[in-house]
Every structure is written in C-alpha cells, then in structure tokens.
C-alpha cells in the first residue's frame, strides 16, 4: 500500500480566493486522482492527474475552476479557484500503484468557504 | 448507466449481528467492485474487493457476494462490532480505467 499525505488537512477560506491542496505519496504510483466529497455525501471524481500533461476532467468539472498539476510520479496539487460556499467539501487525493488496481485515499482536505 | 445504487442509507445492528449492505449497477463494463469503510474525519479505507469472475470473497468477518446476472453485489459483516460503526461505500470501476464510481454510502451503527 501507499502512504498518502495531504496538506492542508483543513482550511477556512474567504469566497473569491483560491486554495491549493498538495498530495504527496511515499512511492511512485501509476495513477493519481482527485475526488470531492460534499458534506454527508458520496465521493465524486473530479479528474485524473496526468504526469507532465494536462489533467483529464470528468463531466461537470473544468480546468479553470480546478487546475491540477502532477510534475512527477509522487506529487500532485489541486487548486480550487475563485471559491464560493458551494465549494465547501472534503477534497481527497487517491492513488493507484502499479501493483494492482486497488485505490488508496489520503485523509482529505476539509474546505470551508465563508 | 454510470450510477451505482446503494441501500440502505442507514443501518442499525445489534452487536454480534449481521450487517448487510447492497449495491446494484447497470454498466457491464465495470469489472472491479471494492468496498470502502470511512470513519468521520478520515479518508476511505479499502475493506475488500471482488471481480466478476468470482461469486463470493471472504476476508475475516467481511464477505462480498456477487451476482453477475443480476448486476448486484453486497457486503456482509458477520459478528458486527461497535468498532464497525462507520460509513460504507461500494464502488465500481470500468475496465482498465482505475476510476471509481461510488455508491451513495450506508451509515452503519452497531449497538453495544
């Protein structure tokens, strides 16, 4: 399994500002993903973070709102841009290693927009 | 077609009882079906997973039953304990994508 560190663990932000969330894995992984979990809800895939190229976004999510970087095989960032209270959610980094298809999740970043 | 339907939304079980959570899907391209356990303030943790070529998989107190023809799968927690109280999510992954579509979650409470 992989050890995933997400920073920050939580934040309270003003509307209109942006927050960048970091995801660091202790080993090289094949795939990295970003999910959103709205309060009391299920997890929804935002995008696949591709190393060295633009992320692949799911329907309903766009790069201008959620820019993602993945400069190497162990690190990725998700930025939540021009935040509104509707962006208040838990954002989770997920990784899949080359060993199998199991996905592991970070602890999440709990974002509150006021 | 991409949805995974999960029931019940919440479940209360006595200690020592069996907890059963059900999921159903439509997309026949799904070929990997994991279950995740999530405690408050934590990320989801993989419990157990199954592929369509197997009808049942057991790991300790946790069992997945899979019915390919009905496109349904379920999680059984035997001898449920208060420490099992958490939210459980089923998920499904289309072949070769490693992306997960999650069910809506089941909040389980095991009474001592």
XYZ file of N, CA and C in Angstrom:
678
model
N 0.832 -1.196 0.000
C 0.000 0.000 0.000
C 0.866 1.245 0.000
N 0.236 2.386 -0.224
C 0.948 3.648 -0.283
C 0.555 4.530 0.900
N 1.509 5.338 1.348
C 1.212 6.335 2.385
C 1.014 7.672 1.678
N -0.138 8.267 1.885
C -0.511 9.485 1.187
C -0.645 10.621 2.194
N 0.044 11.709 1.935
C -0.040 12.877 2.804
C -0.695 14.017 2.051
N -1.740 14.569 2.635
C -2.427 15.698 2.046
C -2.244 16.921 2.937
N -2.002 18.053 2.300
C -1.892 19.303 3.035
C -2.655 20.404 2.323
N -3.352 21.282 3.007
C -3.609 21.224 4.442
C -4.679 20.186 4.761
N -4.826 19.861 6.029
C -5.870 18.915 6.417
C -7.235 19.604 6.455
N -7.218 20.881 6.736
C -8.448 21.662 6.721
C -8.114 23.127 6.551
N -9.085 23.888 6.047
C -8.884 25.324 5.905
C -10.235 26.007 5.814
N -10.246 27.227 6.261
C -11.420 28.096 6.119
C -10.984 29.261 5.238
N -11.673 29.460 4.132
C -11.255 30.448 3.145
C -12.380 31.429 2.838
N -11.978 32.610 2.434
C -12.935 33.619 2.022
C -13.383 33.356 0.590
N -14.627 33.653 0.303
C -15.108 33.490 -1.061
C -14.317 34.385 -2.005
N -14.119 33.886 -3.215
C -13.365 34.633 -4.213
C -11.872 34.328 -4.211
N -11.391 33.664 -3.184
C -9.967 33.324 -3.124
C -9.740 31.917 -3.667
N -8.480 31.506 -3.713
C -8.116 30.178 -4.207
C -7.310 29.431 -3.154
N -7.399 28.125 -3.179
C -6.649 27.273 -2.254
C -5.997 26.155 -3.051
N -4.727 25.917 -2.783
C -4.024 24.809 -3.422
C -3.794 23.701 -2.403
N -4.204 22.496 -2.772
C -4.080 21.321 -1.921
C -2.973 20.444 -2.488
N -2.117 19.973 -1.601
C -0.998 19.147 -2.027
C -1.228 17.686 -1.648
N -0.756 16.799 -2.514
C -0.828 15.356 -2.272
C 0.542 14.755 -2.546
N 1.131 14.163 -1.513
C 2.458 13.562 -1.619
C 2.354 12.080 -1.294
N 2.903 11.237 -2.151
C 2.874 9.785 -1.940
C 4.292 9.306 -1.641
N 4.405 8.274 -0.810
C 5.734 7.830 -0.389
C 6.388 6.896 -1.400
N 5.712 6.598 -2.504
C 6.294 5.753 -3.538
C 5.702 6.152 -4.888
N 6.384 5.773 -5.941
C 5.885 6.111 -7.268
C 4.606 5.339 -7.554
N 3.628 6.023 -8.095
C 2.340 5.407 -8.371
C 1.966 5.627 -9.823
N 1.113 4.716 -10.312
C 0.715 4.776 -11.701
C -0.266 5.911 -11.951
N -1.287 5.959 -11.107
C -2.384 6.893 -11.333
C -2.625 7.719 -10.078
N -2.980 8.973 -10.299
C -3.397 9.840 -9.194
C -4.707 10.501 -9.603
N -5.611 10.563 -8.641
C -6.930 11.124 -8.893
C -7.277 12.120 -7.802
N -8.211 12.999 -8.115
C -8.789 13.898 -7.127
C -10.306 13.691 -7.086
N -10.811 13.518 -5.855
C -12.233 13.330 -5.631
C -12.760 14.453 -4.741
N -14.048 14.691 -4.840
C -14.727 15.624 -3.948
C -15.816 14.870 -3.193
N -15.910 15.173 -1.903
C -16.958 14.584 -1.073
C -17.682 15.715 -0.376
N -18.857 16.039 -0.862
C -19.639 17.105 -0.247
C -20.205 16.609 1.075
N -20.516 17.522 1.991
C -20.912 17.135 3.351
C -21.984 16.054 3.380
N -21.677 14.941 4.023
C -22.622 13.845 4.163
C -22.932 13.111 2.886
N -22.136 13.347 1.859
C -22.427 12.755 0.551
C -21.367 11.736 0.142
N -21.539 11.209 -1.047
C -20.604 10.236 -1.587
C -19.413 10.940 -2.233
N -18.531 10.165 -2.801
C -17.349 10.701 -3.460
C -17.609 10.816 -4.961
N -17.156 11.935 -5.526
C -17.294 12.175 -6.955
C -15.921 12.476 -7.539
N -15.594 11.813 -8.615
C -14.297 12.018 -9.251
C -14.259 13.358 -9.958
N -13.237 14.160 -9.632
C -13.043 15.448 -10.283
C -12.227 15.256 -11.561
N -11.054 14.612 -11.401
C -10.156 14.499 -12.549
C -9.062 13.483 -12.268
N -8.440 13.051 -13.342
C -7.240 12.230 -13.297
C -6.046 13.156 -13.491
N -5.098 13.084 -12.569
C -3.895 13.911 -12.674
C -2.875 13.167 -13.509
N -2.510 13.715 -14.650
C -1.580 13.057 -15.564
C -0.186 13.664 -15.409
N 0.806 12.801 -15.304
C 2.154 13.312 -15.121
C 2.624 14.043 -16.366
N 3.046 15.291 -16.172
C 3.647 16.061 -17.250
C 2.692 16.529 -18.326
N 1.399 16.355 -18.119
C 0.441 16.833 -19.115
C -0.840 17.269 -18.416
N -1.750 17.819 -19.187
C -2.987 18.345 -18.613
C -3.831 17.231 -18.004
N -4.478 17.554 -16.920
C -5.354 16.589 -16.270
C -6.567 16.281 -17.136
N -7.164 15.133 -16.875
C -8.374 14.711 -17.592
C -9.557 14.905 -16.662
N -10.464 15.782 -17.021
C -11.564 16.173 -16.145
C -12.836 15.383 -16.449
N -13.581 15.103 -15.397
C -14.878 14.449 -15.530
C -15.947 15.492 -15.858
N -17.055 14.982 -16.335
C -18.164 15.864 -16.694
C -18.573 16.715 -15.487
N -18.697 18.002 -15.724
C -19.104 18.918 -14.660
C -17.954 19.618 -13.972
N -16.744 19.238 -14.301
C -15.559 19.857 -13.701
C -14.676 20.414 -14.816
N -14.158 21.635 -14.605
C -13.361 22.288 -15.637
C -12.027 22.762 -15.084
N -11.069 22.880 -15.984
C -9.699 23.221 -15.594
C -9.607 24.607 -14.976
N -10.401 25.551 -15.447
C -10.318 26.900 -14.905
C -10.701 26.945 -13.439
N -11.607 26.095 -13.043
C -12.077 26.053 -11.668
C -11.189 25.158 -10.792
N -10.703 24.076 -11.347
C -9.920 23.091 -10.599
C -8.610 22.763 -11.327
N -7.710 23.713 -11.460
C -6.432 23.379 -12.105
C -5.658 22.357 -11.287
N -5.058 21.408 -11.993
C -4.336 20.299 -11.372
C -2.958 20.203 -11.995
N -1.980 19.939 -11.146
C -0.635 19.674 -11.646
C -0.160 18.323 -11.129
N 0.704 17.693 -11.892
C 1.375 16.465 -11.452
C 2.763 16.455 -12.096
N 3.730 17.068 -11.418
C 5.058 17.196 -12.006
C 5.874 15.908 -12.009
N 5.525 14.956 -11.132
C 6.261 13.694 -11.089
C 5.332 12.577 -10.612
N 5.904 11.390 -10.368
C 5.091 10.215 -10.060
C 4.642 10.138 -8.609
N 5.049 11.108 -7.785
C 4.702 11.031 -6.362
C 3.985 12.260 -5.831
N 3.729 13.258 -6.661
C 3.209 14.519 -6.156
C 2.186 15.112 -7.119
N 1.133 15.693 -6.519
C 0.115 16.373 -7.322
C -0.497 17.493 -6.489
N -0.998 18.506 -7.167
C -1.739 19.571 -6.496
C -3.073 19.789 -7.180
N -4.046 20.167 -6.371
C -5.366 20.576 -6.852
C -5.619 21.974 -6.319
N -5.972 22.887 -7.203
C -6.339 24.232 -6.788
C -7.841 24.406 -6.955
N -8.464 24.934 -5.927
C -9.877 25.302 -6.016
C -9.900 26.819 -6.191
N -10.330 27.274 -7.353
C -10.206 28.679 -7.722
C -11.504 29.446 -7.509
N -11.344 30.743 -7.218
C -12.490 31.646 -7.113
C -13.611 30.978 -6.313
N -13.291 30.632 -5.091
C -14.179 29.796 -4.284
C -15.484 30.480 -3.896
N -16.519 29.661 -3.812
C -17.817 30.077 -3.304
C -18.217 29.089 -2.210
N -19.221 29.424 -1.399
C -19.633 28.489 -0.332
C -19.992 27.100 -0.866
N -20.433 26.999 -2.123
C -20.776 25.702 -2.711
C -19.556 24.792 -2.872
N -18.369 25.354 -2.802
C -17.136 24.560 -2.894
C -16.749 23.937 -1.567
N -17.487 24.241 -0.526
C -17.196 23.648 0.780
C -17.399 22.138 0.703
N -16.333 21.402 0.874
C -16.337 19.948 0.683
C -15.064 19.377 1.286
N -14.981 18.062 1.241
C -13.726 17.387 1.508
C -13.128 17.008 0.155
N -11.870 17.345 -0.043
C -11.189 17.008 -1.286
C -10.169 15.924 -0.982
N -10.232 14.860 -1.750
C -9.437 13.663 -1.471
C -8.540 13.310 -2.648
N -7.304 13.030 -2.320
C -6.352 12.519 -3.291
C -6.404 10.990 -3.239
N -6.347 10.363 -4.386
C -6.365 8.906 -4.461
C -5.278 8.438 -5.413
N -4.664 7.309 -5.081
C -3.597 6.791 -5.927
C -3.816 5.319 -6.202
N -3.372 4.915 -7.376
C -3.355 3.503 -7.748
C -1.927 3.171 -8.130
N -1.356 2.157 -7.482
C 0.018 1.778 -7.764
C 0.104 0.852 -8.955
N 1.325 0.524 -9.328
C 1.481 -0.369 -10.452
C 1.255 -1.816 -10.085
N 1.034 -2.069 -8.781
C 0.960 -3.455 -8.329
C -0.402 -4.079 -8.529
N -1.461 -3.310 -8.475
C -2.814 -3.833 -8.712
C -3.761 -2.657 -8.907
N -5.050 -2.934 -8.879
C -5.993 -1.860 -9.156
C -6.568 -1.242 -7.894
N -6.030 -1.602 -6.746
C -6.545 -1.030 -5.503
C -6.236 0.457 -5.443
N -7.227 1.219 -5.035
C -7.045 2.652 -4.863
C -6.956 2.986 -3.386
N -5.997 3.826 -3.050
C -5.799 4.276 -1.679
C -6.076 5.769 -1.623
N -6.634 6.184 -0.494
C -7.046 7.569 -0.338
C -6.249 8.263 0.748
N -6.019 9.549 0.525
C -5.471 10.382 1.578
C -6.534 10.684 2.616
N -6.129 11.415 3.647
C -7.043 11.739 4.735
C -8.049 12.809 4.339
N -7.752 13.494 3.246
C -8.678 14.512 2.787
C -8.336 15.899 3.312
N -8.805 16.891 2.586
C -8.705 18.294 2.989
C -10.118 18.822 3.147
N -10.449 19.207 4.363
C -11.784 19.727 4.642
C -11.782 21.228 4.412
N -12.468 21.660 3.382
C -12.501 23.065 2.992
C -13.849 23.678 3.331
N -13.788 24.801 4.027
C -14.989 25.586 4.317
C -14.796 26.968 3.695
N -15.756 27.380 2.883
C -15.699 28.694 2.240
C -16.770 29.582 2.872
N -16.311 30.720 3.362
C -17.244 31.625 4.051
C -17.371 32.954 3.298
N -26.375 5.171 -16.535
C -25.693 3.888 -16.709
C -24.401 3.838 -15.896
N -23.896 5.027 -15.522
C -22.683 5.065 -14.749
C -22.945 5.011 -13.258
N -24.212 4.953 -12.863
C -24.525 5.015 -11.443
C -24.322 3.671 -10.758
N -24.056 3.773 -9.460
C -24.058 2.615 -8.592
C -25.057 2.931 -7.473
N -26.082 2.127 -7.379
C -27.134 2.372 -6.389
C -26.862 1.558 -5.140
N -26.919 2.212 -3.996
C -26.577 1.563 -2.724
C -27.728 1.694 -1.744
N -27.967 0.619 -1.012
C -29.006 0.636 0.029
C -28.623 -0.306 1.157
N -29.102 -0.072 2.380
C -29.900 1.074 2.786
C -29.029 2.301 3.011
N -29.653 3.429 3.232
C -28.924 4.662 3.513
C -28.331 4.612 4.910
N -29.048 3.999 5.837
C -28.541 3.841 7.194
C -28.991 2.491 7.731
N -28.242 2.009 8.713
C -28.468 0.657 9.218
C -28.059 0.607 10.681
N -28.932 0.059 11.500
C -28.623 -0.134 12.913
C -28.680 -1.620 13.207
N -27.613 -2.142 13.791
C -27.489 -3.576 14.047
C -27.030 -3.778 15.484
N -27.508 -4.813 16.090
C -27.052 -5.175 17.433
C -25.678 -5.829 17.349
N -24.907 -5.624 18.384
C -23.597 -6.274 18.475
C -23.750 -7.774 18.277
N -22.877 -8.341 17.430
C -22.935 -9.767 17.155
C -23.822 -10.119 15.975
N -24.586 -9.158 15.485
C -25.487 -9.408 14.367
C -24.784 -9.320 13.022
N -25.545 -9.536 11.978
C -25.015 -9.464 10.612
C -25.493 -8.173 9.959
N -24.541 -7.427 9.421
C -24.877 -6.205 8.675
C -24.805 -6.529 7.186
N -25.834 -6.129 6.454
C -25.874 -6.408 5.019
C -26.145 -5.116 4.266
N -25.274 -4.808 3.327
C -25.408 -3.610 2.501
C -25.401 -4.049 1.042
N -26.303 -3.485 0.262
C -26.479 -3.919 -1.116
C -26.155 -2.829 -2.119
N -25.627 -3.236 -3.260
C -25.354 -2.303 -4.355
C -25.773 -2.922 -5.684
N -26.166 -2.066 -6.614
C -26.567 -2.515 -7.938
C -25.989 -1.572 -8.979
N -25.710 -2.110 -10.149
C -25.128 -1.300 -11.211
C -25.741 -1.678 -12.539
N -25.516 -0.837 -13.539
C -26.057 -1.083 -14.879
C -24.957 -1.350 -15.909
N -23.830 -0.681 -15.738
C -22.796 -0.708 -16.766
C -22.034 -2.036 -16.750
N -22.156 -2.793 -17.807
C -21.484 -4.094 -17.868
C -19.979 -3.966 -18.078
N -19.497 -2.749 -18.304
C -18.057 -2.528 -18.447
C -17.344 -2.493 -17.102
N -18.100 -2.414 -16.010
C -17.478 -2.455 -14.687
C -16.867 -3.839 -14.465
N -15.620 -3.871 -13.991
C -15.020 -5.178 -13.751
C -14.278 -5.263 -12.423
N -14.481 -4.287 -11.570
C -13.816 -4.304 -10.261
C -14.750 -3.621 -9.279
N -14.984 -4.284 -8.149
C -16.019 -3.822 -7.215
C -15.457 -3.832 -5.794
N -14.960 -2.691 -5.320
C -14.426 -2.612 -3.963
C -15.457 -2.053 -2.989
N -15.216 -2.334 -1.734
C -15.957 -1.718 -0.647
C -14.988 -0.929 0.216
N -15.429 0.277 0.596
C -14.610 1.147 1.430
C -15.326 1.452 2.739
N -14.526 1.625 3.773
C -15.021 1.996 5.095
C -14.469 3.378 5.417
N -15.327 4.255 5.883
C -14.869 5.603 6.205
C -15.350 6.008 7.593
N -14.390 6.379 8.431
C -14.699 6.937 9.741
C -14.698 8.458 9.643
N -15.441 9.120 10.525
C -15.507 10.592 10.467
C -14.121 11.223 10.505
N -13.888 12.158 9.591
C -12.623 12.866 9.548
C -11.482 12.104 8.899
N -11.783 10.942 8.356
C -10.754 10.116 7.725
C -11.078 9.878 6.266
N -10.053 9.503 5.500
C -10.297 9.103 4.131
C -10.836 7.683 4.087
N -11.474 7.310 2.977
C -11.977 5.935 2.849
C -10.823 4.933 2.858
N -11.067 3.791 3.481
C -10.072 2.725 3.543
C -10.641 1.476 2.895
N -9.857 0.856 2.022
C -10.308 -0.340 1.324
C -10.536 -1.483 2.309
N -11.723 -2.089 2.206
C -12.063 -3.242 3.043
C -11.824 -4.535 2.300
N -12.457 -4.665 1.168
C -12.454 -5.903 0.412
C -12.943 -5.580 -0.990
N -12.499 -6.363 -1.968
C -12.903 -6.109 -3.352
C -13.092 -7.426 -4.082
N -13.846 -7.365 -5.186
C -14.130 -8.581 -5.941
C -14.174 -8.271 -7.431
N -13.911 -9.264 -8.232
C -14.048 -9.164 -9.690
C -15.193 -10.062 -10.135
N -15.763 -9.835 -11.309
C -16.978 -10.550 -11.736
C -16.799 -12.044 -11.947
N -15.577 -12.531 -12.022
C -15.396 -13.964 -12.256
C -15.512 -14.788 -10.977
N -15.771 -14.107 -9.866
C -15.907 -14.770 -8.572
C -17.263 -14.408 -7.978
N -17.964 -15.371 -7.390
C -19.290 -15.094 -6.846
C -19.251 -14.697 -5.373
N -18.156 -15.015 -4.717
C -18.063 -14.677 -3.296
C -16.604 -14.566 -2.895
N -16.348 -13.624 -2.006
C -14.999 -13.467 -1.457
C -15.118 -13.126 0.010
N -14.322 -13.805 0.814
C -14.398 -13.625 2.258
C -13.040 -13.230 2.799
N -13.034 -12.227 3.657
C -11.819 -11.831 4.363
C -12.206 -11.528 5.801
N -11.878 -12.472 6.673
C -12.239 -12.296 8.077
C -13.745 -12.255 8.245
N -14.235 -11.185 8.878
C -15.681 -11.064 9.111
C -16.421 -10.451 7.921
N -15.680 -10.061 6.902
C -16.279 -9.361 5.758
C -16.379 -10.285 4.551
N -17.562 -10.318 3.943
C -17.804 -11.140 2.762
C -18.494 -10.313 1.691
N -18.007 -10.428 0.466
C -18.717 -9.858 -0.680
C -19.413 -11.003 -1.406
N -20.699 -10.803 -1.700
C -21.425 -11.713 -2.579
C -21.703 -10.990 -3.879
N -21.453 -11.652 -4.998
C -21.563 -11.007 -6.302
C -22.480 -11.807 -7.202
N -23.483 -11.150 -7.778
C -24.407 -11.782 -8.707
C -24.293 -11.066 -10.045
N -23.516 -11.664 -10.939
C -23.231 -11.001 -12.213
C -24.482 -10.837 -13.068
N -25.327 -11.842 -13.113
C -26.510 -11.785 -13.976
C -27.484 -10.708 -13.496
N -27.572 -10.535 -12.181
C -28.468 -9.520 -11.621
C -27.795 -8.163 -11.511
N -26.492 -8.106 -11.751
C -25.704 -6.867 -11.608
C -25.853 -6.304 -10.205
N -25.672 -7.174 -9.242
C -25.780 -6.763 -7.847
C -24.623 -7.353 -7.054
N -24.224 -6.634 -6.019
C -23.231 -7.174 -5.100
C -23.515 -6.613 -3.713
N -23.099 -7.371 -2.729
C -23.432 -6.983 -1.364
C -22.256 -7.251 -0.428
N -22.260 -6.498 0.658
C -21.270 -6.660 1.720
C -21.974 -7.219 2.948
N -21.423 -8.288 3.491
C -21.931 -8.864 4.725
C -20.858 -8.716 5.789
N -21.237 -8.136 6.907
C -20.326 -8.033 8.050
C -20.863 -8.964 9.121
N -20.137 -10.033 9.360
C -20.549 -11.011 10.360
C -20.097 -10.555 11.748
N -20.828 -10.986 12.759
C -20.456 -10.666 14.146
C -20.124 -9.169 14.272
N -21.029 -8.339 13.856
C -20.797 -6.887 13.840
C -20.425 -6.362 15.228
N -19.469 -5.446 15.252
C -18.957 -4.882 16.499
C -19.152 -3.364 16.513
N -19.220 -2.774 17.701
C -19.361 -1.306 17.759
C -18.266 -0.577 16.980
N -17.081 -1.143 16.930
C -15.981 -0.551 16.176
C -16.201 -0.565 14.667
N -17.212 -1.309 14.214
C -17.556 -1.321 12.788
C -18.434 -0.131 12.409
N -18.882 0.610 13.400
C -19.748 1.762 13.139
C -18.988 2.787 12.301
N -19.463 2.993 11.098
C -18.778 3.836 10.118
C -19.708 3.985 8.916
N -19.239 4.720 7.916
C -19.966 4.798 6.648
C -19.277 3.885 5.644
N -20.072 3.086 4.952
C -19.552 2.133 3.987
C -19.982 2.536 2.577
N -19.015 2.508 1.683
C -19.276 2.840 0.281
C -18.936 1.648 -0.607
N -19.849 1.291 -1.483
C -19.474 0.392 -2.559
C -18.989 1.242 -3.721
N -18.270 0.629 -4.625
C -17.777 1.335 -5.798
C -17.650 0.347 -6.943
N -17.526 0.903 -8.134
C -17.323 0.090 -9.322
C -16.362 0.818 -10.242
N -15.549 0.046 -10.938
C -14.548 0.641 -11.813
C -14.660 0.046 -13.209
N -14.793 0.897 -14.223
C -14.812 0.375 -15.597
C -13.460 -0.229 -15.945
N -13.499 -1.257 -16.749
C -12.299 -1.992 -17.091
C -11.187 -1.088 -17.604
N -10.007 -1.206 -16.986
C -8.825 -0.518 -17.471
C -8.702 0.952 -17.123
N -9.667 1.498 -16.368
C -9.638 2.952 -16.123
C -9.063 3.314 -14.762
N -9.234 2.445 -13.781
C -8.851 2.726 -12.398
C -9.680 3.845 -11.770
N -10.667 4.356 -12.500
C -11.568 5.354 -11.932
C -12.663 4.629 -11.150
N -13.126 5.245 -10.082
C -14.176 4.629 -9.283
C -15.453 5.455 -9.331
N -16.577 4.775 -9.488
C -17.893 5.373 -9.302
C -18.415 4.828 -7.990
N -18.722 5.729 -7.069
C -19.098 5.324 -5.729
C -20.610 5.281 -5.561
N -21.059 4.372 -4.717
C -22.435 4.389 -4.271
C -22.650 5.534 -3.298
N -23.888 5.699 -2.864
C -24.258 6.845 -2.045
C -23.882 6.697 -0.582
N -23.448 5.514 -0.181
C -22.995 5.324 1.187
C -24.072 4.781 2.112
N -23.631 3.997 3.088
C -24.509 3.468 4.141
C -23.884 3.763 5.490
N -24.638 4.461 6.311
C -24.138 4.769 7.651
C -24.559 3.643 8.588
N -23.576 2.895 9.060
C -23.822 1.750 9.932
C -23.555 2.118 11.382
N -24.497 1.760 12.214
C -24.296 1.904 13.661
C -24.520 0.551 14.309
N -23.531 0.093 15.056
C -23.627 -1.178 15.765
C -23.782 -0.871 17.249
N -24.890 -1.320 17.795
C -25.193 -1.041 19.203
C -24.497 -2.038 20.109
N -23.941 -1.522 21.186
C -23.211 -2.375 22.129
C -24.143 -3.223 22.984
